[in-house]
Amino acid sequence: MADAPKPEGGRGGFGRGFGDRGGRGRGRGGRGRGRGKRDDEDRWVPCTKLGRLVQSGKIKSLEQIYLFSMPIKEYQIIDHFLGSAVKDEVMKIMPVQKQTSAGQRTRFKAFVAVGDENGHLGLGVKCAKEVATAIRGAIIAAKLSMIPVRRGYWGNKIGKVHTVPTKVHGKCGSVQVRLIPAPKGAGIVASLCAKRIIKMAGIEDVYTCSRGTTKTMGNFIMATFQACKNTYTFLTPELWKETRFAKAPYQEFTDFLSSA
């Protein structure tokens, strides 16, 4: 006599019953116990003197940091001052290979530009095994390399600053990029790649000129960034005013830093 079929609820029955699977969820109720710790983990705990001064409100703006040429070692400082105004854009992702005894090791190199379209620009380069990790690292590197971009006028000083103050030049590898002041309404006369970087810096009108192997996108991006950086290296008559020296923040707030 053949064995009787197992009941439908079992695994061996005709139906795919789910009645006996209820026990799987018994331990899942406790998953939410540790969720409250996430906010503490996300909270910024500064580990540099500059970070402590920024978090406590002793330093009011990024310009105060740039004035004393203080190196920024924590990307949260940029987030603290610029916040949601910072935009990032992936300029290029390229695979790079290294020859090993086992064959080739492929990694991904990401170029990311960040800026607030109001005189601040950063460029970061990062290499990682995964694309997402490379982009994340490049964004942090770009924030750490954030620079001020000086803007000026073409002709009469009417309205807001809109172009570069003088002709400036940037170079990386064989690629050379030159930025030339342009009148209002001219727009950014540049290739697509350079246009995106210049727009992030907050420059509205500019002519560009490039030489060399601009097909090498990494060098082209770096040369454009270097040209924007050089806007503050050129001394013009409006910067001839007498310098009033002030105490550096580390010296001014030395008691606060030693007590904390």
Coordinates of C-alpha atoms in Angstrom, one line a residue:
M1 CA 0.0 0.0 0.0
A2 CA 1.4 3.4 -1.0
D3 CA 2.2 5.9 1.7
A4 CA -0.4 8.5 2.3
P5 CA 0.5 12.0 0.9
K6 CA 1.8 14.5 3.5
P7 CA -0.5 17.3 4.5
E8 CA -0.6 20.4 2.2
G9 CA 1.1 22.6 4.8
G10 CA 4.3 20.5 4.8
R11 CA 7.2 20.7 2.4
G12 CA 6.3 17.4 0.7
G13 CA 2.6 18.2 0.0
F14 CA 1.1 19.4 -3.3
G15 CA 0.8 23.0 -2.1
R16 CA 3.7 25.4 -1.2
G17 CA 2.4 26.1 2.2
F18 CA 4.0 28.9 4.3
G19 CA 2.4 28.0 7.5
D20 CA 5.6 26.5 9.1
R21 CA 7.8 29.4 8.0
G22 CA 6.5 31.7 10.6
G23 CA 9.2 30.8 13.1
R24 CA 11.8 32.5 10.9
G25 CA 10.8 35.9 12.0
R26 CA 11.0 35.4 15.7
G27 CA 14.3 37.1 16.3
R28 CA 13.8 40.1 14.0
G29 CA 11.9 42.1 16.5
G30 CA 15.1 43.2 18.2
R31 CA 16.7 44.7 15.1
G32 CA 15.5 48.2 16.0
R33 CA 17.2 48.3 19.4
G34 CA 20.5 49.8 18.3
R35 CA 19.1 52.2 15.7
G36 CA 19.5 55.2 18.0
K37 CA 23.3 55.0 17.8
R38 CA 23.4 56.0 14.2
D39 CA 23.0 59.7 14.9
D40 CA 25.9 59.6 17.3
E41 CA 28.1 57.9 14.6
D42 CA 27.1 60.6 12.0
R43 CA 27.9 63.4 14.4
W44 CA 31.2 65.1 13.6
V45 CA 33.9 64.9 16.3
P46 CA 36.8 67.1 15.1
C47 CA 40.3 65.7 15.5
T48 CA 42.3 68.8 14.5
K49 CA 42.7 72.2 16.1
L50 CA 41.1 73.9 13.1
G51 CA 38.1 71.5 13.3
R52 CA 37.6 72.3 17.0
L53 CA 37.7 76.1 16.3
V54 CA 35.2 75.7 13.5
Q55 CA 32.8 73.6 15.4
S56 CA 32.9 76.0 18.4
G57 CA 32.2 79.0 16.2
K58 CA 35.5 80.7 16.8
I59 CA 36.2 80.8 13.0
K60 CA 33.3 82.4 11.1
S61 CA 34.1 81.8 7.4
L62 CA 36.3 79.9 4.9
E63 CA 37.9 83.2 4.0
Q64 CA 39.4 83.4 7.5
I65 CA 41.0 80.0 6.9
Y66 CA 42.4 81.0 3.5
L67 CA 43.7 84.4 4.9
F68 CA 46.1 82.5 7.2
S69 CA 46.9 79.7 4.8
M70 CA 45.7 77.0 7.2
P71 CA 45.6 73.5 5.8
I72 CA 42.1 71.8 5.9
K73 CA 42.4 68.2 7.0
E74 CA 38.7 67.5 7.6
Y75 CA 36.1 67.6 4.8
Q76 CA 33.4 68.4 7.4
I77 CA 34.8 71.9 7.7
I78 CA 33.7 72.6 4.1
D79 CA 30.3 71.0 4.8
H80 CA 30.0 73.2 8.0
F81 CA 30.5 76.5 6.1
L82 CA 29.0 75.8 2.6
G83 CA 26.5 73.0 3.5
S84 CA 23.9 72.3 0.8
A85 CA 25.4 74.9 -1.5
V86 CA 28.2 72.5 -2.5
K87 CA 27.5 70.6 -5.7
D88 CA 29.6 67.8 -7.0
E89 CA 30.0 66.4 -10.5
V90 CA 31.9 63.4 -11.8
M91 CA 34.1 64.6 -14.6
K92 CA 35.6 61.3 -15.7
I93 CA 36.0 57.7 -14.6
M94 CA 38.7 55.7 -16.2
P95 CA 40.1 52.1 -15.6
V96 CA 43.8 51.8 -14.8
Q97 CA 45.8 48.6 -14.7
K98 CA 48.8 47.3 -12.9
Q99 CA 50.8 44.3 -14.1
T100 CA 51.2 41.7 -11.3
S101 CA 52.6 38.1 -11.2
A102 CA 49.1 36.8 -11.3
G103 CA 48.1 38.9 -14.3
Q104 CA 46.6 42.4 -14.4
R105 CA 44.9 44.3 -11.5
T106 CA 42.2 46.7 -12.7
R107 CA 41.1 49.7 -10.6
F108 CA 39.0 52.7 -11.4
K109 CA 40.2 56.3 -11.2
A110 CA 37.6 59.0 -10.7
F111 CA 37.9 62.8 -11.2
V112 CA 35.3 64.8 -9.3
A113 CA 34.8 68.6 -9.2
V114 CA 33.0 70.3 -6.3
G115 CA 31.9 73.9 -6.0
D116 CA 29.2 76.3 -4.8
E117 CA 29.1 78.5 -8.0
N118 CA 30.1 81.4 -5.8
G119 CA 33.9 81.6 -5.8
H120 CA 34.8 78.2 -4.3
L121 CA 36.1 75.3 -6.3
G122 CA 37.7 71.9 -5.5
L123 CA 39.0 69.0 -7.6
G124 CA 39.6 65.5 -6.3
V125 CA 41.2 62.3 -7.8
K126 CA 40.8 58.9 -6.3
C127 CA 41.6 55.3 -7.4
A128 CA 39.7 52.3 -6.0
K129 CA 38.6 48.8 -6.8
E130 CA 35.0 49.8 -7.2
V131 CA 33.6 52.8 -9.0
A132 CA 31.4 53.9 -6.1
T133 CA 34.3 53.9 -3.6
A134 CA 36.4 55.9 -6.0
I135 CA 33.7 58.6 -6.5
R136 CA 33.2 58.8 -2.7
G137 CA 36.9 59.2 -2.0
A138 CA 37.3 61.8 -4.9
I139 CA 34.4 63.9 -3.4
I140 CA 36.2 64.0 0.0
A141 CA 39.6 64.8 -1.7
A142 CA 37.9 67.6 -3.7
K143 CA 36.5 69.1 -0.5
L144 CA 39.9 69.0 1.1
S145 CA 41.5 70.8 -1.9
M146 CA 38.8 73.5 -2.0
I147 CA 40.3 76.9 -3.2
P148 CA 39.0 80.4 -3.4
V149 CA 38.5 81.7 -7.0
R150 CA 38.9 85.4 -7.6
R151 CA 36.5 87.1 -10.0
G152 CA 36.5 90.5 -11.6
Y153 CA 35.1 92.7 -14.4
W154 CA 35.6 93.3 -18.1
G155 CA 35.6 97.1 -18.6
N156 CA 33.6 99.2 -16.1
K157 CA 32.9 97.9 -12.7
I158 CA 29.1 97.7 -13.0
G159 CA 27.0 95.2 -11.2
K160 CA 28.4 91.9 -9.8
V161 CA 31.7 90.3 -10.6
H162 CA 31.3 88.1 -13.7
T163 CA 34.6 87.1 -15.2
V164 CA 38.3 86.5 -14.3
P165 CA 40.2 89.6 -13.2
T166 CA 43.2 89.1 -15.5
K167 CA 44.5 86.6 -18.1
V168 CA 45.5 83.5 -16.2
H169 CA 47.3 80.4 -17.2
G170 CA 47.3 76.7 -15.9
K171 CA 49.4 73.8 -17.0
C172 CA 49.4 70.0 -16.3
G173 CA 51.5 67.6 -18.4
S174 CA 51.5 68.9 -22.0
V175 CA 48.1 70.6 -21.6
Q176 CA 48.0 74.4 -21.2
V177 CA 44.8 76.3 -20.5
R178 CA 44.4 80.1 -20.6
L179 CA 41.5 82.0 -19.2
I180 CA 40.8 85.5 -20.7
P181 CA 38.3 88.1 -19.4
A182 CA 35.2 88.4 -21.5
P183 CA 32.4 91.1 -21.6
K184 CA 29.0 90.4 -20.0
G185 CA 26.8 88.2 -22.1
A186 CA 29.7 86.4 -23.8
G187 CA 29.1 83.2 -21.7
I188 CA 31.7 80.6 -21.0
V189 CA 33.5 80.0 -24.4
A190 CA 35.1 76.6 -23.6
S191 CA 34.9 72.9 -24.3
L192 CA 32.2 71.0 -22.4
C193 CA 34.6 69.7 -19.8
A194 CA 36.3 73.0 -19.0
K195 CA 32.9 74.8 -19.0
R196 CA 31.6 72.6 -16.2
I197 CA 34.6 73.3 -14.0
I198 CA 34.5 77.1 -14.7
K199 CA 30.8 77.3 -14.1
M200 CA 31.2 75.6 -10.6
A201 CA 33.7 78.3 -9.7
G202 CA 31.0 81.0 -10.3
I203 CA 32.5 82.5 -13.4
E204 CA 29.8 83.5 -15.9
D205 CA 31.8 85.0 -18.8
V206 CA 35.2 84.0 -20.0
Y207 CA 37.2 83.1 -23.2
T208 CA 39.5 80.1 -23.1
C209 CA 42.5 79.0 -25.1
S210 CA 44.1 75.6 -24.8
R211 CA 47.2 73.9 -26.2
G212 CA 48.7 70.4 -26.0
T213 CA 47.0 67.0 -25.9
T214 CA 43.7 68.1 -24.5
K215 CA 42.4 64.6 -25.3
T216 CA 44.1 63.5 -22.1
M217 CA 41.0 64.4 -20.1
G218 CA 42.7 64.1 -16.6
N219 CA 45.4 66.6 -17.5
F220 CA 42.9 69.0 -19.2
I221 CA 40.8 69.0 -16.0
M222 CA 43.8 69.6 -13.8
A223 CA 45.1 72.4 -16.0
T224 CA 41.7 74.2 -15.9
F225 CA 41.6 73.9 -12.1
Q226 CA 45.2 75.3 -11.9
A227 CA 44.2 78.3 -14.1
C228 CA 41.3 79.0 -11.7
K229 CA 43.6 78.7 -8.7
N230 CA 46.1 81.2 -10.2
T231 CA 43.5 84.0 -10.2
Y232 CA 44.6 84.8 -6.6
T233 CA 48.3 84.7 -7.4
F234 CA 48.2 87.8 -9.6
L235 CA 48.7 91.1 -7.7
T236 CA 46.6 94.0 -9.1
P237 CA 46.4 97.6 -7.9
E238 CA 43.3 97.1 -5.7
L239 CA 45.4 94.7 -3.6
W240 CA 48.1 97.3 -3.0
K241 CA 46.5 98.5 0.3
E242 CA 48.5 98.4 3.5
T243 CA 48.3 95.0 5.2
R244 CA 47.0 95.0 8.7
F245 CA 48.4 92.1 10.5
A246 CA 46.2 90.2 12.9
K247 CA 46.8 87.2 15.2
A248 CA 46.4 83.8 13.6
P249 CA 43.4 81.8 15.0
Y250 CA 45.8 79.3 16.7
Q251 CA 47.5 82.1 18.5
E252 CA 44.3 84.1 19.3
F253 CA 42.4 81.1 20.7
T254 CA 45.3 79.4 22.3
D255 CA 43.6 79.3 25.7
F256 CA 40.5 77.6 24.3
L257 CA 42.7 75.0 22.5
S258 CA 44.8 74.2 25.6
S259 CA 41.7 73.9 27.9
A260 CA 39.7 71.5 25.6

